[in-house]
Coordinates of C-alpha atoms in Angstrom, one line a residue:
M1255 CA -13.6 -67.3 -33.5
E1256 CA -16.8 -65.5 -32.6
L1257 CA -17.7 -66.0 -28.9
I1258 CA -20.6 -63.6 -28.9
K1259 CA -22.6 -62.4 -31.9
I1260 CA -25.4 -59.7 -31.8
D1261 CA -27.2 -59.0 -35.0
Y1262 CA -29.8 -56.8 -33.4
L1263 CA -30.8 -56.1 -29.8
Q1264 CA -33.1 -53.5 -28.3
I1265 CA -33.5 -52.9 -24.6
D1266 CA -36.5 -50.9 -23.3
V1267 CA -37.2 -49.9 -19.7
A1268 CA -41.0 -49.5 -19.2
V1269 CA -42.0 -47.7 -22.4
A1270 CA -38.6 -45.9 -23.0
K1271 CA -35.8 -47.1 -25.2
L1272 CA -32.6 -47.7 -23.1
L1273 CA -30.2 -49.1 -25.7
T1274 CA -29.9 -50.5 -29.2
V1275 CA -27.1 -52.8 -30.4
S1276 CA -26.6 -53.6 -34.1
K1277 CA -24.1 -56.1 -35.5
L1278 CA -21.5 -56.4 -32.7
S1279 CA -19.4 -59.5 -31.9
I1280 CA -16.7 -60.6 -29.5
N1281 CA -13.9 -62.7 -30.8
S1282 CA -11.3 -65.0 -29.2
R1283 CA -8.6 -63.2 -27.2
Q1284 CA -10.2 -59.8 -27.8
K1285 CA -10.0 -57.3 -25.0
I1286 CA -12.9 -54.8 -25.3
G1287 CA -13.6 -51.8 -23.1
L1288 CA -17.3 -50.8 -22.8
I1289 CA -17.7 -47.1 -22.0
G1290 CA -20.5 -44.6 -21.7
N1291 CA -22.1 -42.2 -19.2
N1292 CA -23.7 -43.6 -16.0
G1293 CA -27.2 -44.8 -16.6
S1294 CA -26.7 -45.4 -20.4
G1295 CA -27.3 -49.2 -20.1
K1296 CA -23.8 -50.7 -20.0
T1297 CA -24.4 -52.9 -17.0
T1298 CA -27.8 -54.0 -18.4
L1299 CA -26.1 -55.1 -21.6
M1300 CA -23.4 -57.0 -19.7
K1301 CA -26.1 -58.8 -17.6
I1302 CA -27.8 -59.9 -20.8
L1303 CA -24.6 -61.3 -22.1
A1304 CA -24.1 -63.0 -18.7
Q1305 CA -27.7 -64.5 -19.1
E1306 CA -28.9 -62.8 -15.9
K1307 CA -32.7 -62.6 -15.3
F1308 CA -34.5 -59.3 -15.6
P1309 CA -37.6 -57.9 -13.9
D1310 CA -40.8 -57.4 -16.0
L1311 CA -40.0 -53.7 -16.3
F1312 CA -37.4 -54.6 -19.0
T1313 CA -38.3 -55.6 -22.5
I1314 CA -35.6 -57.2 -24.6
K1315 CA -36.0 -57.6 -28.3
G1316 CA -33.6 -59.6 -30.5
A1317 CA -31.1 -62.2 -29.5
V1318 CA -27.5 -63.0 -28.5
I1319 CA -25.8 -65.9 -30.1
N1320 CA -23.5 -67.3 -27.4
N1321 CA -20.6 -69.7 -28.2
C1322 CA -18.5 -69.3 -25.2
N1323 CA -17.8 -70.3 -21.6
F1324 CA -18.0 -67.1 -19.5
A1325 CA -17.3 -65.8 -16.0
Y1326 CA -19.1 -62.7 -14.8
V1327 CA -17.7 -60.5 -12.1
P1328 CA -20.3 -57.8 -11.2
Q1329 CA -19.5 -54.4 -9.7
L1330 CA -18.9 -54.5 -6.0
L1331 CA -20.8 -51.5 -4.7
D1332 CA -19.7 -51.5 -1.1
A1333 CA -16.7 -49.2 -1.4
G1334 CA -16.6 -48.4 2.3
D1335 CA -15.8 -52.0 3.2
K1336 CA -12.1 -52.1 4.2
S1337 CA -11.8 -55.5 2.5
G1338 CA -13.3 -54.3 -0.8
G1339 CA -10.1 -54.4 -2.7
Q1340 CA -9.2 -57.9 -1.5
R1341 CA -12.8 -59.2 -2.2
E1342 CA -12.5 -57.8 -5.7
K1343 CA -9.1 -59.3 -6.3
L1344 CA -10.4 -62.7 -5.1
A1345 CA -13.4 -62.6 -7.3
L1346 CA -11.3 -61.7 -10.3
S1347 CA -8.7 -64.5 -9.6
R1348 CA -11.5 -67.1 -9.3
A1349 CA -13.1 -66.0 -12.6
V1350 CA -9.7 -66.3 -14.4
A1351 CA -9.0 -69.7 -12.8
K1352 CA -12.5 -70.9 -13.8
L1353 CA -11.9 -70.2 -17.5
K1354 CA -8.2 -71.1 -17.6
N1355 CA -8.7 -74.7 -18.8
M1356 CA -12.0 -74.1 -20.7
P1357 CA -12.2 -73.5 -24.4
N1358 CA -13.7 -70.2 -25.8
G1359 CA -13.4 -68.3 -22.5
L1360 CA -14.9 -64.9 -22.0
L1361 CA -14.5 -62.6 -18.9
L1362 CA -17.3 -60.2 -18.3
L1363 CA -16.0 -57.5 -15.8
D1364 CA -18.1 -54.6 -14.4
E1365 CA -15.9 -51.8 -13.0
P1366 CA -13.1 -54.2 -11.8
T1367 CA -10.7 -51.5 -10.6
S1368 CA -13.2 -49.5 -8.6
N1369 CA -12.0 -50.9 -5.3
L1370 CA -8.4 -51.7 -6.2
D1371 CA -5.4 -49.6 -5.1
I1372 CA -2.6 -48.8 -7.6
T1373 CA -0.6 -52.0 -6.8
Q1374 CA -3.7 -54.2 -7.3
Q1375 CA -4.6 -52.4 -10.5
Q1376 CA -1.1 -53.2 -11.8
W1377 CA -1.7 -56.8 -10.8
L1378 CA -4.9 -56.9 -12.8
I1379 CA -3.4 -55.2 -15.8
K1380 CA -0.7 -57.8 -15.9
L1381 CA -3.2 -60.6 -15.4
I1382 CA -5.5 -59.5 -18.3
S1383 CA -2.6 -58.5 -20.7
K1384 CA -1.0 -61.9 -20.4
S1385 CA -4.2 -63.9 -20.5
K1386 CA -5.5 -65.5 -23.7
I1387 CA -9.1 -65.2 -22.4
A1388 CA -11.3 -62.7 -24.2
C1389 CA -12.7 -59.9 -22.0
L1390 CA -15.5 -57.4 -22.1
I1391 CA -14.8 -54.8 -19.4
I1392 CA -17.0 -51.9 -18.2
S1393 CA -14.6 -49.3 -16.9
H1394 CA -14.2 -45.6 -16.3
D1395 CA -10.5 -46.0 -15.4
Q1396 CA -8.7 -44.4 -18.4
N1397 CA -5.3 -45.7 -17.4
F1398 CA -6.6 -49.2 -17.1
L1399 CA -8.5 -49.1 -20.4
N1400 CA -5.5 -47.8 -22.2
S1401 CA -3.3 -50.6 -20.7
V1402 CA -5.5 -53.6 -21.6
C1403 CA -8.0 -52.9 -24.4
D1404 CA -7.5 -53.4 -28.1
S1405 CA -11.1 -52.4 -28.9
V1406 CA -13.8 -50.0 -27.5
W1407 CA -17.5 -50.3 -27.4
Y1408 CA -19.0 -46.9 -26.7
V1409 CA -22.6 -45.8 -26.0
Q1410 CA -23.6 -42.8 -28.0
N1411 CA -27.2 -41.6 -28.6
K1412 CA -28.6 -44.8 -27.0
E1413 CA -26.7 -47.0 -29.4
V1414 CA -23.6 -49.1 -28.9
H1415 CA -20.8 -48.5 -31.5
N1416 CA -17.6 -50.4 -32.1
F1417 CA -14.1 -48.8 -32.4
S1418 CA -11.2 -51.1 -33.4
G1419 CA -8.2 -49.7 -31.7
T1420 CA -6.8 -48.8 -28.3
Y1421 CA -8.5 -46.4 -25.9
E1422 CA -5.9 -43.7 -26.6
E1423 CA -6.7 -44.1 -30.4
F1424 CA -10.4 -43.9 -29.5
C1425 CA -9.9 -40.6 -27.7
S1426 CA -8.1 -39.1 -30.7
F1427 CA -11.0 -40.4 -32.9
S1428 CA -13.5 -38.8 -30.6
E1429 CA -11.7 -35.5 -30.6
D1430 CA -11.6 -35.5 -34.4
Q1431 CA -15.3 -36.5 -34.5
Q1432 CA -16.1 -33.6 -32.2
K1433 CA -14.1 -31.1 -34.3
R1434 CA -15.8 -32.4 -37.5
A1435 CA -19.2 -32.0 -35.9
E1436 CA -18.4 -28.4 -34.9
T1437 CA -17.0 -27.6 -38.3
T1438 CA -20.1 -29.1 -40.0
Y1439 CA -22.4 -27.1 -37.7
E1440 CA -20.6 -23.9 -38.5
Q1441 CA -20.8 -24.6 -42.3
K1442 CA -24.5 -25.3 -42.0
E1443 CA -25.0 -22.1 -40.0
K1444 CA -23.3 -20.1 -42.7
H1445 CA -25.3 -21.8 -45.4
L1446 CA -28.5 -21.0 -43.5
E1447 CA -27.5 -17.4 -43.2
Q1448 CA -26.9 -17.3 -47.0
L1449 CA -30.3 -18.8 -47.6
K1450 CA -32.0 -16.2 -45.4
K1451 CA -30.1 -13.4 -47.2
S1452 CA -31.2 -14.8 -50.6
Y1453 CA -34.8 -15.2 -49.3
N1454 CA -34.9 -11.5 -48.2
Q1455 CA -33.6 -10.4 -51.6
H1456 CA -36.3 -12.5 -53.4
F1457 CA -39.0 -11.4 -51.0
N1458 CA -38.2 -7.7 -51.4
K1459 CA -38.0 -8.1 -55.2
A1460 CA -41.4 -9.8 -55.3
R1461 CA -42.9 -7.0 -53.3
T1462 CA -41.8 -4.4 -56.0
F1463 CA -44.0 -6.2 -58.5
S1464 CA -47.1 -5.5 -56.4
R1465 CA -46.5 -1.8 -56.0
N1466 CA -47.9 0.9 -58.2
K1467 CA -45.3 3.1 -59.9
K1468 CA -45.4 6.8 -59.1
G1469 CA -47.5 8.8 -61.6
L1470 CA -49.2 5.8 -63.0
S1471 CA -52.8 4.6 -62.4
S1472 CA -53.3 1.0 -61.4
S1473 CA -54.7 0.1 -64.9
D1474 CA -51.8 1.7 -66.7
W1475 CA -49.2 0.1 -64.4
R1476 CA -50.8 -3.4 -64.9
S1477 CA -50.8 -3.0 -68.7
K1478 CA -47.2 -2.0 -68.7
S1479 CA -46.3 -4.9 -66.3
M1480 CA -47.9 -7.8 -68.3
G1481 CA -44.5 -8.6 -69.8
K1482 CA -42.9 -8.9 -66.5
Q1483 CA -45.5 -11.1 -64.9
K1484 CA -43.7 -14.3 -65.7
T1485 CA -40.6 -13.0 -64.0
A1486 CA -42.7 -12.0 -61.0
N1487 CA -44.1 -15.4 -60.7
N1488 CA -40.7 -17.0 -60.9
V1489 CA -39.4 -14.7 -58.1
I1490 CA -42.4 -15.5 -55.9
R1491 CA -42.0 -19.2 -56.5
A1492 CA -38.3 -19.0 -55.7
S1493 CA -39.0 -17.1 -52.5
K1494 CA -41.5 -19.8 -51.3
N1495 CA -38.9 -22.5 -52.1
L1496 CA -36.3 -20.7 -50.1
A1497 CA -38.6 -20.3 -47.2
S1498 CA -39.3 -24.0 -47.3
R1499 CA -35.6 -24.9 -47.4
I1500 CA -34.8 -22.5 -44.5
N1501 CA -37.5 -24.1 -42.3
K1502 CA -36.3 -27.6 -43.2
E1503 CA -32.6 -26.8 -42.5
K1504 CA -33.4 -25.0 -39.3
G1505 CA -35.2 -28.1 -38.1
E1506 CA -32.2 -30.3 -39.0
L1507 CA -29.6 -28.0 -37.5
K1508 CA -28.5 -29.3 -34.1
K1509 CA -25.6 -27.8 -32.3
P1510 CA -23.1 -30.5 -31.1
P1511 CA -22.7 -30.6 -27.3
V1512 CA -19.6 -28.7 -26.3
H1513 CA -18.1 -29.0 -22.8
H1514 CA -17.1 -25.8 -21.2
A1515 CA -14.6 -25.8 -18.3
I1516 CA -16.2 -24.8 -15.0
T1517 CA -15.4 -21.3 -13.7
L1518 CA -16.9 -21.3 -10.2
K1519 CA -18.0 -17.7 -9.9
N1520 CA -18.9 -15.6 -6.9
A1521 CA -17.8 -17.9 -4.1
I1522 CA -18.7 -16.7 -0.6
T1523 CA -15.7 -14.6 0.6
D1524 CA -16.2 -14.9 4.3
L1525 CA -14.8 -18.5 4.0
S1526 CA -11.5 -17.1 2.9
I1527 CA -8.4 -17.6 5.0
S1528 CA -5.5 -15.1 4.8
P1529 CA -2.8 -16.5 2.4
K1530 CA -0.2 -15.8 5.1
S1531 CA -1.9 -18.2 7.6
K1532 CA -2.1 -22.0 7.5
A1533 CA -5.4 -23.8 7.1
L1534 CA -4.0 -26.8 8.9
R1535 CA -0.8 -27.9 10.6
I1536 CA -0.4 -31.5 11.8
E1537 CA 2.4 -32.3 14.3
Q1538 CA 4.5 -35.5 14.4
Q1539 CA 2.5 -38.3 15.7
P1540 CA 1.3 -41.9 15.2
I1541 CA -1.9 -42.6 13.4
N1542 CA -3.8 -45.4 15.2
A1543 CA -7.1 -47.2 14.7
Y1544 CA -8.8 -50.4 15.8
G1545 CA -6.1 -50.8 18.5
Q1546 CA -3.2 -50.8 16.2
K1547 CA -0.7 -48.4 14.6
L1548 CA -1.3 -47.7 10.9
F1549 CA 1.5 -45.2 10.1
N1550 CA 3.6 -42.4 11.5
I1551 CA 3.7 -38.7 10.7
T1552 CA 7.4 -38.2 11.2
Q1553 CA 7.6 -34.5 10.2
E1554 CA 5.2 -31.6 10.7
V1555 CA 2.7 -31.4 7.9
N1556 CA 1.4 -28.0 6.7
L1557 CA -1.6 -27.4 4.5
A1558 CA -1.6 -23.8 3.1
Y1559 CA -4.7 -21.8 2.2
G1560 CA -5.9 -22.8 -1.2
S1561 CA -3.5 -25.7 -1.7
K1562 CA -4.6 -29.1 -2.9
V1563 CA -3.1 -32.5 -2.1
V1564 CA -3.7 -36.0 -3.5
L1565 CA -3.1 -38.8 -1.0
T1566 CA -2.2 -42.2 -2.3
G1567 CA -1.2 -45.6 -0.7
Q1568 CA -2.3 -49.2 -0.6
N1569 CA -5.7 -50.2 0.6
G1570 CA -6.0 -50.7 4.4
I1571 CA -2.9 -48.5 5.0
G1572 CA -4.9 -45.8 6.8
K1573 CA -5.9 -43.1 4.3
T1574 CA -9.6 -43.0 5.2
V1575 CA -8.7 -43.1 8.9
F1576 CA -6.4 -40.1 8.4
L1577 CA -9.1 -38.1 6.6
K1578 CA -11.7 -38.9 9.3
K1579 CA -9.3 -37.8 12.1
I1580 CA -8.8 -34.5 10.3
K1581 CA -12.5 -34.1 9.8
N1582 CA -13.1 -34.7 13.6
K1583 CA -10.0 -32.6 14.5
Q1584 CA -8.6 -35.5 16.4
L1585 CA -5.0 -35.1 15.2
T1586 CA -2.6 -33.0 17.4
G1587 CA -1.9 -29.7 15.6
F1588 CA -3.3 -26.4 14.6
Y1589 CA -6.7 -25.9 12.9
N1590 CA -7.4 -22.4 11.7
P1591 CA -10.4 -20.9 13.6
K1592 CA -12.1 -20.1 10.3
L1593 CA -11.7 -23.7 9.0
K1594 CA -14.9 -25.4 7.9
I1595 CA -14.4 -29.0 6.8
G1596 CA -16.5 -30.9 4.2
Y1597 CA -16.1 -34.6 4.0
F1598 CA -17.1 -37.0 1.2
N1599 CA -17.1 -40.7 1.1
Q1600 CA -19.3 -43.3 -0.7
N1601 CA -21.4 -44.1 2.4
I1602 CA -22.7 -40.6 3.2
V1603 CA -26.5 -40.8 3.4
A1604 CA -28.5 -37.7 2.5
S1605 CA -30.5 -36.3 5.5
Q1606 CA -32.8 -33.8 3.6
T1607 CA -34.9 -36.5 1.9
D1608 CA -38.0 -34.3 1.9
K1609 CA -36.4 -31.7 -0.4
T1610 CA -35.8 -31.7 -4.1
L1611 CA -32.3 -32.0 -5.4
L1612 CA -32.2 -28.4 -6.6
D1613 CA -33.7 -26.9 -3.4
S1614 CA -31.3 -28.8 -1.2
L1615 CA -28.2 -27.9 -3.3
F1616 CA -29.1 -24.2 -3.8
A1617 CA -29.7 -23.8 0.0
T1618 CA -26.1 -24.5 0.8
S1619 CA -24.1 -23.7 -2.4
I1620 CA -21.4 -21.1 -2.1
F1621 CA -21.3 -20.5 -5.8
D1622 CA -23.7 -18.7 -8.1
D1623 CA -26.5 -20.5 -9.8
S1624 CA -24.7 -21.0 -13.2
S1625 CA -21.7 -22.6 -11.5
T1626 CA -23.9 -24.8 -9.3
M1627 CA -25.9 -25.9 -12.3
Q1628 CA -22.8 -26.8 -14.2
V1629 CA -21.6 -29.0 -11.3
L1630 CA -25.0 -30.8 -11.6
G1631 CA -24.6 -31.1 -15.3
D1632 CA -21.1 -32.5 -15.1
L1633 CA -22.4 -35.2 -12.7
H1634 CA -25.4 -35.9 -15.0
L1635 CA -27.9 -34.7 -12.4
R1636 CA -29.4 -31.6 -14.1
Q1637 CA -32.4 -33.5 -15.4
Y1638 CA -33.2 -34.8 -11.9
G1639 CA -33.3 -31.3 -10.3
E1640 CA -37.0 -31.5 -9.4
H1641 CA -36.8 -35.1 -8.1
K1642 CA -37.0 -35.7 -4.3
I1643 CA -33.7 -36.9 -2.9
S1644 CA -35.5 -40.0 -1.5
D1645 CA -36.3 -41.0 -5.1
L1646 CA -32.7 -40.9 -6.4
S1647 CA -31.0 -44.2 -7.3
G1648 CA -27.9 -45.3 -5.4
G1649 CA -25.5 -44.0 -8.1
Q1650 CA -27.4 -40.7 -8.4
L1651 CA -27.3 -40.3 -4.6
V1652 CA -23.5 -40.8 -4.6
C1653 CA -23.3 -38.0 -7.2
F1654 CA -25.7 -35.8 -5.3
N1655 CA -23.6 -36.2 -2.1
L1656 CA -20.5 -35.3 -4.0
A1657 CA -22.2 -32.2 -5.6
K1658 CA -23.4 -31.2 -2.1
I1659 CA -19.9 -31.3 -0.6
L1660 CA -18.2 -29.7 -3.6
T1661 CA -20.5 -26.7 -3.6
G1662 CA -21.0 -26.6 0.2
Q1663 CA -20.0 -23.9 2.7
Y1664 CA -16.5 -25.3 3.4
N1665 CA -13.0 -24.1 2.9
L1666 CA -11.3 -27.5 3.3
L1667 CA -12.6 -30.5 1.3
L1668 CA -11.7 -34.0 2.2
L1669 CA -12.7 -36.3 -0.7
D1670 CA -12.3 -40.1 -0.2
E1671 CA -12.2 -41.8 -3.6
P1672 CA -14.6 -39.4 -5.3
T1673 CA -14.0 -40.9 -8.7
N1674 CA -15.0 -44.5 -7.8
F1675 CA -18.5 -44.4 -9.4
L1676 CA -18.1 -41.5 -11.8
D1677 CA -18.1 -42.0 -15.6
I1678 CA -15.2 -40.7 -17.7
A1679 CA -16.8 -37.4 -18.5
S1680 CA -17.6 -36.7 -14.8
V1681 CA -14.0 -37.7 -13.8
N1682 CA -12.5 -35.2 -16.2
A1683 CA -15.0 -32.5 -15.1
L1684 CA -14.0 -33.2 -11.4
A1685 CA -10.4 -32.7 -12.3
E1686 CA -11.3 -29.3 -13.8
F1687 CA -13.2 -28.5 -10.6
V1688 CA -10.3 -29.4 -8.4
T1689 CA -8.0 -27.1 -10.4
V1690 CA -10.2 -24.0 -10.0
Y1691 CA -11.6 -24.7 -6.5
P1692 CA -10.6 -21.6 -4.5
F1693 CA -10.0 -23.3 -1.1
A1694 CA -7.9 -26.2 0.3
M1695 CA -8.5 -29.8 -0.5
I1696 CA -7.1 -33.3 0.4
L1697 CA -8.4 -36.1 -1.8
V1698 CA -7.7 -39.8 -1.8
S1699 CA -7.6 -41.5 -5.2
H1700 CA -6.2 -44.6 -7.0
D1701 CA -7.2 -43.3 -10.4
Q1702 CA -3.9 -42.8 -12.1
A1703 CA -5.2 -40.9 -15.1
F1704 CA -7.2 -38.6 -12.8
I1705 CA -4.1 -38.0 -10.6
K1706 CA -2.0 -37.2 -13.6
Q1707 CA -4.6 -34.6 -14.8
L1708 CA -4.5 -32.8 -11.4
K1709 CA -0.9 -31.8 -11.3
I1710 CA -1.1 -31.0 -7.6
T1711 CA 1.0 -31.8 -4.5
K1712 CA 1.2 -35.6 -3.8
W1713 CA 1.4 -37.2 -0.4
H1714 CA 2.0 -40.9 -0.1
I1715 CA 1.8 -43.4 2.7
K1716 CA 4.5 -46.0 2.4
N1717 CA 6.6 -48.1 4.8
S1718 CA 4.3 -47.1 7.7
R1719 CA 4.9 -43.4 7.3
L1720 CA 3.4 -40.4 5.6
I1721 CA 5.7 -39.0 2.9
T1722 CA 5.0 -35.5 1.7
S1723 CA 6.7 -33.6 -1.1
T1724 CA 8.5 -31.5 1.5
A1725 CA 9.7 -34.6 3.3
Q1726 CA 10.8 -36.2 0.0
K1727 CA 12.8 -33.1 -0.8
K1728 CA 14.5 -33.1 2.6
Q1729 CA 15.3 -36.8 2.3
S1730 CA 16.6 -36.3 -1.2
K1731 CA 18.7 -33.4 -0.1
K1732 CA 20.1 -35.4 2.8
G1733 CA 20.9 -38.3 0.4
N1734 CA 22.6 -35.8 -2.0
N1735 CA 24.7 -34.3 0.8
N1736 CA 25.9 -37.8 1.8
E1737 CA 26.8 -38.7 -1.8
L1738 CA 28.6 -35.3 -2.2
E1739 CA 30.8 -35.9 0.8
L1740 CA 31.7 -39.4 -0.5
L1741 CA 32.5 -38.1 -4.0
K1742 CA 34.7 -35.4 -2.6
F1743 CA 36.6 -38.0 -0.6
K1744 CA 36.9 -40.2 -3.7
L1745 CA 38.1 -37.3 -5.8
D1746 CA 40.9 -36.6 -3.3
Q1747 CA 41.9 -40.3 -3.4
L1748 CA 41.9 -40.3 -7.2
M1749 CA 44.1 -37.1 -7.4
L1750 CA 46.7 -38.8 -5.2
D1751 CA 46.5 -42.1 -7.2
S1752 CA 49.0 -42.0 -10.1
N1753 CA 47.2 -44.9 -11.8
A1754 CA 43.8 -43.1 -11.9
S1755 CA 42.5 -42.4 -15.3
I1756 CA 41.6 -38.8 -16.4
S1757 CA 38.2 -39.9 -17.6
E1758 CA 37.3 -41.3 -14.2
I1759 CA 38.4 -38.1 -12.5
K1760 CA 36.3 -36.0 -14.9
Q1761 CA 33.2 -38.2 -14.2
V1762 CA 33.5 -37.7 -10.5
K1763 CA 34.1 -33.9 -10.9
A1764 CA 31.0 -33.7 -13.2
R1765 CA 28.8 -35.5 -10.6
I1766 CA 30.1 -33.2 -7.8
Q1767 CA 29.2 -30.2 -9.9
E1768 CA 25.7 -31.7 -10.6
L1769 CA 25.0 -32.2 -6.9
Q1770 CA 26.3 -28.8 -5.9

């Protein structure tokens, strides 16, 4: 059954077109992911479906046929609030409960995972997957999209398109589409070169008809050439036609956008720390805040020069407090004298509001202009380079603050949930940046697809203590040693037991060899 039907919808902001929708519908039990770059109009479209009121700046043409009972959960922007995850979970639970006993239910969710930790995300995935309620979900969380969606609405060239399939299938489709576009462009380029070559041949041939032959007067040459005049006219006509085709095809030839991985050239070298020395060493100690203990560091933690770490754990467990204490050098330990720490969270307010975005960024960037501009492009800020920082929107300001920290004069970056309000393209670009960044980094994230992309060291806060990969290895080794001793004892007992089976003895021996 159709819950929502759109035959045509056009959304304009002031005099500019924002978004066009043609022939889209939402059916019972369908789970749709709505994706697109930030600022492309996704939230505006959802608000129209949720029958929200709009200021006069917006012009909406067309109509939405609504045949459903809906619940709308907007994006909770206050990411710095410690209860953000719980507030989000409560809002989602209430929305599902509201529609549970209503016919034709539709959930409209705008970035529902942005404040949820991994455990809460798994709760939401289970809730939506088991529910019979249809959903339209704006999300940049690729793991979440892949887990719950059976269709994708994607914004491309200011139009919303439908793809019937999972998010993973959509990604394969997009890659194929990109390859086809690149192949088509290359073919058109070759064809254009052939046309140019043919035009030059015709042009040069046409010129020979207008030249006097050596040893002939003009009147004699014209009298001898009368029979060739028809051929000359045909060559000239063909030459003009080719010129017209070349101009037309040049006008239609558009190179498809191609993303190039960032290279980060010419970083300032005086920020470098000797690879033999540590950037940071944190001693065993409790981490306290607000008059209570959050977790313990039970083993010395070292952060080597140039190493990157992702820190995970449930909301409220102390990740942000940990980063802030490192930033303020409040933890007992060693801080390299050359250490310069850059800290990002969602609530940083820009101080240089009188400057343009480009002036502010270039004044502090440690990378060359092309690398700095690519960071801007990856965060969709390039077109706002001449805008004053005070004129940026909230989302643009978050991205500017991130760009300012990423390119700033630091050799240790502390990034607290940097992906929260980035779109999918920017999240993937950030993962590339982290990989090639030349200095140390600790980042907090709940984005599972992003974490998987990074392939860096993982720290985890669990059971009131910080677990590092080193600690995990030590714990595993300790556990293995205990098991090995028990197995050796068991093997001795089996060898003395006349009723013991040969297969059991072999199994114990094999496990001992494995542990050794």
